[in-house]
Each structure stands twice: as C-alpha cells, then as structure tokens.
Short mmCIF file of C-alpha atoms in Angstrom, two decimals:
data_model
loop_
_atom_site.label_atom_id
_atom_site.label_comp_id
_atom_site.label_asym_id
_atom_site.label_seq_id
_atom_site.Cartn_x
_atom_site.Cartn_y
_atom_site.Cartn_z
CA MET A 1 -30.84 -74.50 128.47
CA ASN A 2 -34.13 -73.80 129.48
CA SER A 3 -34.44 -69.92 130.86
CA PHE A 4 -36.93 -67.49 130.20
CA TYR A 5 -36.60 -63.99 130.25
CA PRO A 6 -39.30 -62.10 131.29
CA PRO A 7 -41.29 -59.21 129.73
CA VAL A 8 -40.33 -55.56 130.33
CA LEU A 9 -42.90 -53.47 128.51
CA ASN A 10 -45.40 -54.62 131.87
CA ASN A 11 -48.22 -52.59 130.96
CA VAL A 12 -49.18 -54.00 127.55
CA PRO A 13 -50.90 -57.24 127.57
CA HIS A 14 -49.15 -59.99 127.25
CA SER A 15 -51.03 -64.04 127.22
CA GLU A 16 -48.31 -67.22 126.55
CA CYS A 17 -47.40 -68.77 124.22
CA LEU A 18 -46.54 -72.59 124.96
CA ASP A 19 -46.47 -73.71 120.78
CA PRO A 20 -44.86 -71.49 117.67
CA ASP A 21 -48.74 -72.71 116.03
CA ALA A 22 -49.70 -69.52 119.05
CA LEU A 23 -46.80 -67.30 118.88
CA ARG A 24 -47.51 -66.88 114.94
CA GLU A 25 -51.26 -66.54 115.87
CA VAL A 26 -50.44 -63.41 118.32
CA LEU A 27 -47.53 -61.81 116.02
CA ARG A 28 -50.15 -61.92 113.02
CA PRO A 29 -51.18 -57.98 112.44
CA SER A 30 -47.49 -57.27 113.00
CA ALA A 31 -46.00 -59.45 110.31
CA SER A 32 -46.36 -62.65 108.92
CA LEU A 33 -44.57 -65.45 110.95
CA LYS A 34 -43.96 -68.58 108.75
CA TRP A 35 -42.60 -70.58 110.82
CA CYS A 36 -40.47 -71.09 114.26
CA ARG A 37 -39.03 -73.42 116.33
CA GLY A 38 -37.54 -73.34 119.70
CA LEU A 39 -34.29 -74.48 120.57
CA GLU A 40 -34.66 -75.34 124.26
CA PRO A 41 -33.07 -78.92 125.04
CA GLY A 42 -36.53 -81.01 124.70
CA GLY A 43 -38.47 -79.12 122.71
CA HIS A 44 -39.28 -76.52 125.31
CA PHE A 45 -41.59 -73.35 124.26
CA ARG A 46 -42.68 -71.12 126.01
CA HIS A 47 -43.34 -67.11 124.82
CA GLN A 48 -44.95 -64.21 127.04
CA ILE A 49 -45.79 -61.86 123.96
CA GLY A 50 -48.29 -58.49 123.63
CA SER A 51 -49.04 -56.51 120.97
CA ILE A 52 -51.16 -53.33 120.68
CA ALA A 53 -51.93 -50.75 118.48
CA ILE A 54 -51.06 -46.85 118.43
CA ASN A 55 -52.95 -44.97 116.00
CA THR A 56 -51.34 -46.89 112.28
CA MET A 57 -48.63 -48.12 114.22
CA ARG A 58 -48.14 -51.66 116.29
CA LEU A 59 -46.41 -52.44 119.18
CA VAL A 60 -45.10 -55.90 120.15
CA SER A 61 -43.34 -57.63 123.39
CA ASP A 62 -41.51 -60.63 123.25
CA ALA A 63 -39.85 -62.64 125.63
CA GLY A 64 -39.71 -66.13 125.83
CA SER A 65 -36.89 -69.09 125.66
CA ALA A 66 -34.52 -69.32 123.10
CA MET A 67 -36.04 -70.81 119.15
CA GLU A 68 -36.12 -69.36 114.97
CA PHE A 69 -37.81 -68.04 112.94
CA LEU A 70 -38.60 -67.48 109.13
CA VAL A 71 -40.93 -64.37 108.98
CA GLU A 72 -42.51 -63.85 105.65
CA ASP A 73 -41.84 -60.92 103.45
CA THR A 74 -43.63 -57.24 104.62
CA PRO A 75 -42.82 -54.02 103.13
CA ASN A 76 -43.14 -52.06 107.01
CA MET A 77 -40.43 -51.64 108.42
CA HIS A 78 -39.35 -53.06 112.49
CA LEU A 79 -38.13 -51.11 114.79
CA LEU A 80 -36.10 -53.35 117.98
CA ALA A 81 -34.70 -53.16 121.24
CA CYS A 82 -33.63 -55.64 122.45
CA PHE A 83 -34.24 -55.50 126.97
CA HIS A 84 -31.92 -58.48 127.55
CA GLY A 85 -30.32 -61.54 125.29
CA ARG A 86 -29.26 -61.18 122.34
CA LEU A 87 -31.06 -61.92 119.12
CA HIS A 88 -29.29 -62.78 115.41
CA LEU A 89 -30.80 -61.37 112.62
CA GLN A 90 -30.75 -61.36 108.64
CA THR A 91 -32.52 -59.86 106.00
CA ALA A 92 -32.29 -59.43 102.01
CA THR A 93 -30.25 -57.17 103.02
CA GLY A 94 -28.00 -57.98 105.48
CA GLU A 95 -27.00 -58.99 108.94
CA LEU A 96 -26.45 -58.38 112.59
CA SER A 97 -27.02 -59.06 115.94
CA LEU A 98 -29.07 -57.40 118.86
CA VAL A 99 -27.21 -57.07 121.91
CA PRO A 100 -29.04 -55.83 125.70
CA ASN A 101 -29.69 -52.18 125.77
CA GLY A 102 -29.24 -52.10 121.80
CA CYS A 103 -32.09 -51.55 118.72
CA ALA A 104 -31.56 -52.76 115.14
CA LEU A 105 -33.49 -50.85 112.27
CA LEU A 106 -35.12 -53.28 109.48
CA PRO A 107 -36.01 -52.77 105.61
CA SER A 108 -39.33 -53.91 104.13
CA GLY A 109 -38.53 -57.58 102.98
CA PHE A 110 -37.81 -61.29 104.56
CA ARG A 111 -36.07 -61.64 108.59
CA ARG A 112 -34.35 -64.83 109.46
CA GLY A 113 -33.52 -65.03 113.04
CA ASN A 114 -31.85 -66.94 116.45
CA GLY A 115 -31.81 -66.14 119.63
CA HIS A 116 -32.94 -65.84 123.68
CA HIS A 117 -34.09 -62.69 124.21
CA SER A 118 -36.42 -59.92 125.82
CA LEU A 119 -37.40 -57.48 123.14
CA ALA A 120 -40.06 -54.69 121.48
CA SER A 121 -40.86 -54.63 118.08
CA LEU A 122 -42.56 -51.19 116.22
CA THR A 123 -44.63 -52.25 112.95
CA VAL A 124 -44.17 -49.12 110.97
CA SER A 125 -45.17 -48.47 107.09
CA PRO A 126 -42.69 -46.77 104.62
CA GLN A 127 -45.65 -43.99 104.18
CA ALA A 128 -45.92 -42.29 107.76
CA VAL A 129 -41.81 -42.68 108.20
CA ALA A 130 -42.14 -40.82 104.84
CA ALA A 131 -44.64 -38.50 105.78
CA ALA A 132 -43.14 -37.57 108.51
CA ALA A 133 -39.63 -37.22 107.21
CA ALA A 134 -41.16 -34.79 105.11
CA ALA A 135 -42.80 -33.10 107.53
CA MET A 136 -38.93 -31.98 109.74
CA ALA A 137 -37.86 -31.57 105.69
CA GLY A 138 -40.84 -28.61 105.76
CA LEU A 139 -41.53 -29.08 102.31
CA PRO A 140 -45.40 -28.00 101.11
CA GLY A 141 -48.33 -29.97 101.45
CA GLY A 142 -46.28 -32.26 103.29
CA LEU A 143 -44.15 -33.90 99.81
CA THR A 144 -40.64 -34.16 100.03
CA LEU A 145 -39.52 -37.54 99.31
CA PRO A 146 -40.49 -40.03 97.17
CA VAL A 147 -42.93 -42.13 98.65
CA ARG A 148 -42.60 -45.70 98.13
CA ASP A 149 -44.88 -49.23 99.17
CA ARG A 150 -40.94 -51.02 100.54
CA GLU A 151 -37.61 -49.22 101.88
CA VAL A 152 -34.51 -51.53 101.12
CA PHE A 153 -31.68 -50.59 102.81
CA PRO A 154 -29.65 -52.44 104.86
CA PRO A 155 -30.04 -52.89 108.56
CA LEU A 156 -29.76 -50.54 110.91
CA ALA A 157 -27.38 -51.42 113.71
CA ILE A 158 -28.36 -49.31 116.98
CA GLY A 159 -25.37 -50.35 119.73
CA PRO A 160 -25.80 -49.30 123.23
CA GLU A 161 -23.33 -46.87 123.13
CA ARG A 162 -25.13 -44.49 121.11
CA PRO A 163 -27.63 -41.97 122.26
CA SER A 164 -30.24 -42.85 119.78
CA ALA A 165 -30.58 -46.81 121.23
CA SER A 166 -30.89 -44.50 124.25
CA ALA A 167 -33.33 -42.38 123.41
CA ILE A 168 -35.51 -45.78 121.68
CA HIS A 169 -35.69 -47.64 124.64
CA GLY A 170 -36.93 -44.19 126.78
CA LEU A 171 -39.28 -43.61 124.40
CA LEU A 172 -40.76 -47.50 124.66
CA ARG A 173 -40.73 -47.16 128.62
CA HIS A 174 -42.52 -44.47 128.47
CA ILE A 175 -44.63 -45.46 125.62
CA ASP A 176 -45.80 -48.62 128.41
CA ALA A 177 -46.29 -46.10 131.30
CA CYS A 178 -48.47 -43.78 128.69
CA LEU A 179 -49.75 -47.63 129.14
CA ALA A 180 -51.67 -47.84 131.91
CA VAL A 181 -52.68 -44.72 132.34
CA GLY A 182 -54.97 -46.67 129.25
CA PRO A 183 -54.38 -46.43 125.36
CA ARG A 184 -56.09 -43.58 124.80
CA LEU A 185 -53.23 -41.88 126.05
CA ALA A 186 -50.54 -42.67 123.75
CA THR A 187 -52.78 -41.86 121.24
CA LEU A 188 -53.61 -37.42 123.28
CA LEU A 189 -49.90 -38.04 122.77
CA GLY A 190 -49.65 -38.59 119.24
CA LEU A 191 -46.66 -41.58 120.17
CA ASP A 192 -46.32 -43.44 117.52
CA ASP A 193 -45.98 -39.62 115.31
CA VAL A 194 -42.69 -39.65 117.74
CA VAL A 195 -41.77 -43.39 116.73
CA HIS A 196 -42.49 -42.03 113.21
CA ARG A 197 -40.06 -39.28 113.54
CA THR A 198 -37.45 -41.57 115.39
CA VAL A 199 -37.21 -44.13 112.64
CA ALA A 200 -36.58 -40.83 110.01
CA ALA A 201 -34.02 -39.65 111.38
CA LEU A 202 -32.17 -42.63 111.38
CA ARG A 203 -33.00 -43.30 108.01
CA TYR A 204 -32.05 -39.96 107.11
CA PRO A 205 -30.07 -39.05 109.16
CA GLU A 206 -29.62 -35.09 107.48
CA LEU A 207 -32.84 -33.55 108.67
CA LEU A 208 -30.70 -33.74 111.88
CA SER A 209 -28.10 -31.48 110.55
CA GLU A 210 -28.42 -27.63 111.33
CA GLU A 211 -28.73 -26.05 107.72
CA PRO A 212 -28.47 -21.95 107.21
CA ALA A 213 -31.60 -22.12 104.61
CA ASP A 214 -33.50 -23.26 107.93
CA LEU A 215 -32.23 -20.04 109.96
CA GLU A 216 -33.84 -17.89 106.71
CA ARG A 217 -36.29 -19.51 105.74
CA TRP A 218 -37.78 -18.28 109.43
CA ARG A 219 -36.39 -14.39 108.57
CA GLU A 220 -37.53 -14.19 105.73
CA ARG A 221 -40.96 -15.08 106.77
CA THR A 222 -42.12 -11.82 109.24
CA GLY A 223 -45.77 -10.42 110.65
CA ARG A 224 -48.27 -11.69 110.02
CA ASN A 225 -48.29 -15.79 107.89
CA SER A 226 -48.34 -19.55 108.47
CA PHE A 227 -46.30 -19.29 112.30
CA ASP A 228 -49.20 -16.96 113.58
CA THR A 229 -52.05 -19.25 111.56
CA LEU A 230 -50.66 -21.86 113.16
CA LEU A 231 -50.45 -20.91 116.47
CA ASP A 232 -54.43 -19.75 116.33
CA ASP A 233 -54.72 -23.70 114.68
CA ILE A 234 -52.45 -25.05 118.20
CA HIS A 235 -55.20 -22.86 120.10
CA THR A 236 -58.16 -24.43 118.80
CA ASN A 237 -56.87 -27.35 118.91
CA LEU A 238 -55.45 -28.02 122.28
CA ASP A 239 -57.20 -31.07 123.29
CA GLN A 240 -56.90 -32.97 120.52
CA PRO A 241 -53.29 -34.29 119.69
CA LEU A 242 -50.78 -32.73 118.35
CA ARG A 243 -47.93 -33.83 117.05
CA LEU A 244 -44.57 -32.20 115.65
CA SER A 245 -45.22 -33.49 112.18
CA ASP A 246 -48.46 -32.10 112.22
CA LEU A 247 -47.26 -28.31 113.18
CA GLU A 248 -44.04 -28.61 110.57
CA ALA A 249 -46.66 -29.94 107.90
CA ARG A 250 -49.45 -27.07 109.41
CA SER A 251 -46.56 -24.12 108.97
CA HIS A 252 -44.66 -25.58 105.71
CA TYR A 253 -41.61 -24.90 108.40
CA SER A 254 -38.59 -27.42 108.82
CA ARG A 255 -38.02 -29.56 112.09
CA ARG A 256 -34.67 -26.35 112.86
CA ALA A 257 -37.22 -23.89 111.21
CA LEU A 258 -39.65 -24.08 113.39
CA GLN A 259 -37.84 -24.40 116.39
CA TYR A 260 -35.49 -20.79 115.94
CA ALA A 261 -39.91 -19.58 114.91
CA PHE A 262 -40.51 -20.72 118.87
CA ARG A 263 -37.60 -19.59 120.20
CA GLU A 264 -37.29 -15.78 118.38
CA ARG A 265 -40.76 -15.33 118.98
CA LEU A 266 -41.67 -16.53 121.99
CA ASN A 267 -38.90 -17.81 123.12
CA THR A 268 -39.25 -21.11 124.23
CA THR A 269 -39.39 -24.35 122.35
CA PRO A 270 -43.14 -26.07 120.68
CA LYS A 271 -43.25 -28.22 123.27
CA ALA A 272 -42.97 -25.95 126.06
CA TRP A 273 -45.45 -23.48 125.13
CA ILE A 274 -48.19 -26.40 123.71
CA ARG A 275 -47.86 -27.09 127.90
CA GLU A 276 -48.58 -23.61 129.12
CA GLN A 277 -51.03 -23.49 126.43
CA ARG A 278 -53.03 -26.54 128.15
CA LEU A 279 -52.32 -25.24 131.67
CA LYS A 280 -54.20 -22.16 131.15
CA ARG A 281 -56.41 -24.34 129.13
CA ALA A 282 -56.89 -25.88 132.66
CA LEU A 283 -56.98 -22.81 134.74
CA GLU A 284 -59.79 -21.55 132.82
CA ARG A 285 -61.47 -25.54 133.33
CA PHE A 286 -60.86 -25.05 137.20
CA ARG A 287 -62.88 -21.20 137.69
CA GLY A 288 -65.50 -22.40 135.42
CA ASP A 289 -69.00 -22.26 135.87
CA GLY A 290 -70.36 -25.38 135.94
CA PRO A 291 -69.03 -29.16 138.00
CA ARG A 292 -65.62 -28.64 138.27
CA PRO A 293 -63.80 -31.31 136.38
CA SER A 294 -61.53 -33.88 138.51
CA VAL A 295 -57.59 -33.16 138.89
CA THR A 296 -57.35 -36.02 137.18
CA ASP A 297 -59.61 -35.80 133.86
CA VAL A 298 -57.87 -31.90 133.20
CA ALA A 299 -54.29 -33.40 133.96
CA THR A 300 -55.21 -36.94 131.32
CA ALA A 301 -56.30 -34.19 129.11
CA CYS A 302 -53.59 -32.35 129.50
CA GLY A 303 -51.48 -35.08 127.85
CA TYR A 304 -50.07 -35.87 131.68
CA VAL A 305 -48.91 -39.42 132.04
CA HIS A 306 -48.85 -38.37 136.28
CA VAL A 307 -51.68 -36.71 138.11
CA GLY A 308 -48.00 -35.47 140.18
CA HIS A 309 -46.20 -34.55 137.58
CA PHE A 310 -49.18 -32.06 135.98
CA SER A 311 -49.61 -30.80 140.20
CA ARG A 312 -45.49 -29.80 140.33
CA ASP A 313 -46.26 -27.78 136.09
CA PHE A 314 -49.36 -26.04 137.67
CA LYS A 315 -47.51 -25.14 140.56
CA ALA A 316 -44.60 -24.12 138.93
CA CYS A 317 -46.77 -21.56 136.35
CA PHE A 318 -48.88 -21.00 138.68
CA GLY A 319 -48.05 -20.55 141.90
CA ILE A 320 -50.96 -23.09 143.19
CA ASN A 321 -51.89 -26.55 143.42
CA PRO A 322 -54.69 -27.85 140.93
CA SER A 323 -56.59 -28.88 143.69
CA GLN A 324 -56.67 -25.82 145.09
CA ALA A 325 -57.62 -23.68 141.40
CA ARG A 326 -61.04 -26.57 141.68
CA ARG A 327 -62.07 -24.64 145.28
CA GLY A 328 -61.52 -21.37 143.46
#
C-alpha cells in the first residue's frame, strides 16, 4: 500500500510523525492514545498531524498512512469529518464507518479504529454542548438539560448526502480560512460556539423543530423588555465575540424565538443586524478624530476573514469603499 493522503486544513500547523510515540504525544491534549501501529507493508508509518485550541475546543487535523489504534476512555465527545480514505470506528455503544465527505459524532468513552484517512477532529466537552443546547432552548440562566460529565449514546454516522455533513465540512474550511489570518479571528467570531451548537443540534434534533410556543413567547414580550436590553448589550460589545448562544442566554429566548424577535422588530436576522452595526461602527472609526485605522485592522475587528468581503459589504451598506471613507 505505502500511500499517504495529504492534510486538507492547510492553516493548522502540522508536524510529521514517523512513529506511533510521536503521534501519541501530539494527540495528548485531545485524546489519550493507548496504542497504535502501522498497517503498511514493512511497518511504514507516516502522519502529518496538527492540533490547535480555539477557546475550550480543540481542532486536530490528521492525515497519513494506514494504522489501527485505541484511544483510552475520555469524557469528551468528538466530531469527525473525513476528507479522504475510510476509517472504521468502534465505541462502547456501537460502531460505524467514516467515508469521504461524511462525518461522525462519537460519545464519551473509548474509541478503537483502523483505516487510512485524511480527517479533522473537533474535541468538545459535554458541559459546553449542554450549555449551547440550553441557550438554544431559551431557558433562564442557561439551564435546560442535565449537565453530565459524560455523554453516552450510539455513535452517530452522518453520510455525505446529508446537509449537516456538508455544513460541518464547510465550517471546518471556514475555521481553516480564519486561521490563515490568525488564531484570534476564530476566537473573535466565536467559532467554538458554532461547533458546540452544531453538536447540540445533532444530539438534540428537537432544538431545530418549529415550536408555536416560541412565537407566543416572543409576542408576549412587547415594549421595553429583555430584547431591548439585548440590543443595548450588543451595541456595547460590538468589538467582542457575539455568539448566538450568548444572545439566547442573555435574552432567555430560544433559537426560534430569537429569530422571530429580530424578524418582527428589525426585519432581519441576528447575524445580519450585528454585521450592519459593526459596519456602522467601522464608518465611525474611519471618520473619527485622530489617526485613522487601516482597512485591514477594521475589517478584522468586524470579524471578516477577507478584506475584499469587508469592502464589498461596506460599499453595499454605505455606497463608498472603505478606503474612500478612510480618506474622508
């Protein structure tokens, strides 16, 4: 065989591991690898592996020759996305095969696997996923679901034909693009929260269902209420990460109710409204007294990966380019 799939996430710093001990050391922050061995003829072993923390979440990119392995018992869950090859996985509650463009959600516990692959793994804690699910459900104080130290469920295979698999692959490529700018941008955009919400939706699909009670909850709250307070809070923190889970927790609206609120009050979505407010803040910075910030600095502060996209949205909003606004 003696073949090797390349890494796909090019902006995650990778190192080359030519023996199982080196691989075990790199993986230590994400999972405790009890043992692994190469399956190539002659014991050939080669892996390109990278690992980076994004707030409480850890992203691992791994590509290499065929191997089999055992990960010791872990309290964390893992969301996997396969780019090339195949990987057969076994857990205490079931087994599955990971195929190109597919994904898998693994429960707490051990993992045993074998295959030849290029993939990405996201390590998430049950507590973070429970908090995201609570915010999506809109319960006061972020408390809805029992917060467990472990999540035990049958491993979930997400086939490449499912929209959620495409969304997860797209999210990983977006994270990779952000890492090209710098690790801080992924933090600023709250991408770990997006991952936690994605896992919560996979674990609790009822969170995505339409519920009439959500609309009633919004309609009962008119006048000066938690939604108005939320808008004030957003204005105060436009330069900080603004995660949907945080917005839901602060307003005590569920995911659906928050969408209803923005649509009925502001005729837009939360993300679009926040983007508009940040663009207005960018215009103020360009036209303020004192040294003018660079277009790149302002774009990054507004959560943009590409300056070109910032310029496009800025012009669509104000009819002029950022460079024109900067010159006054």
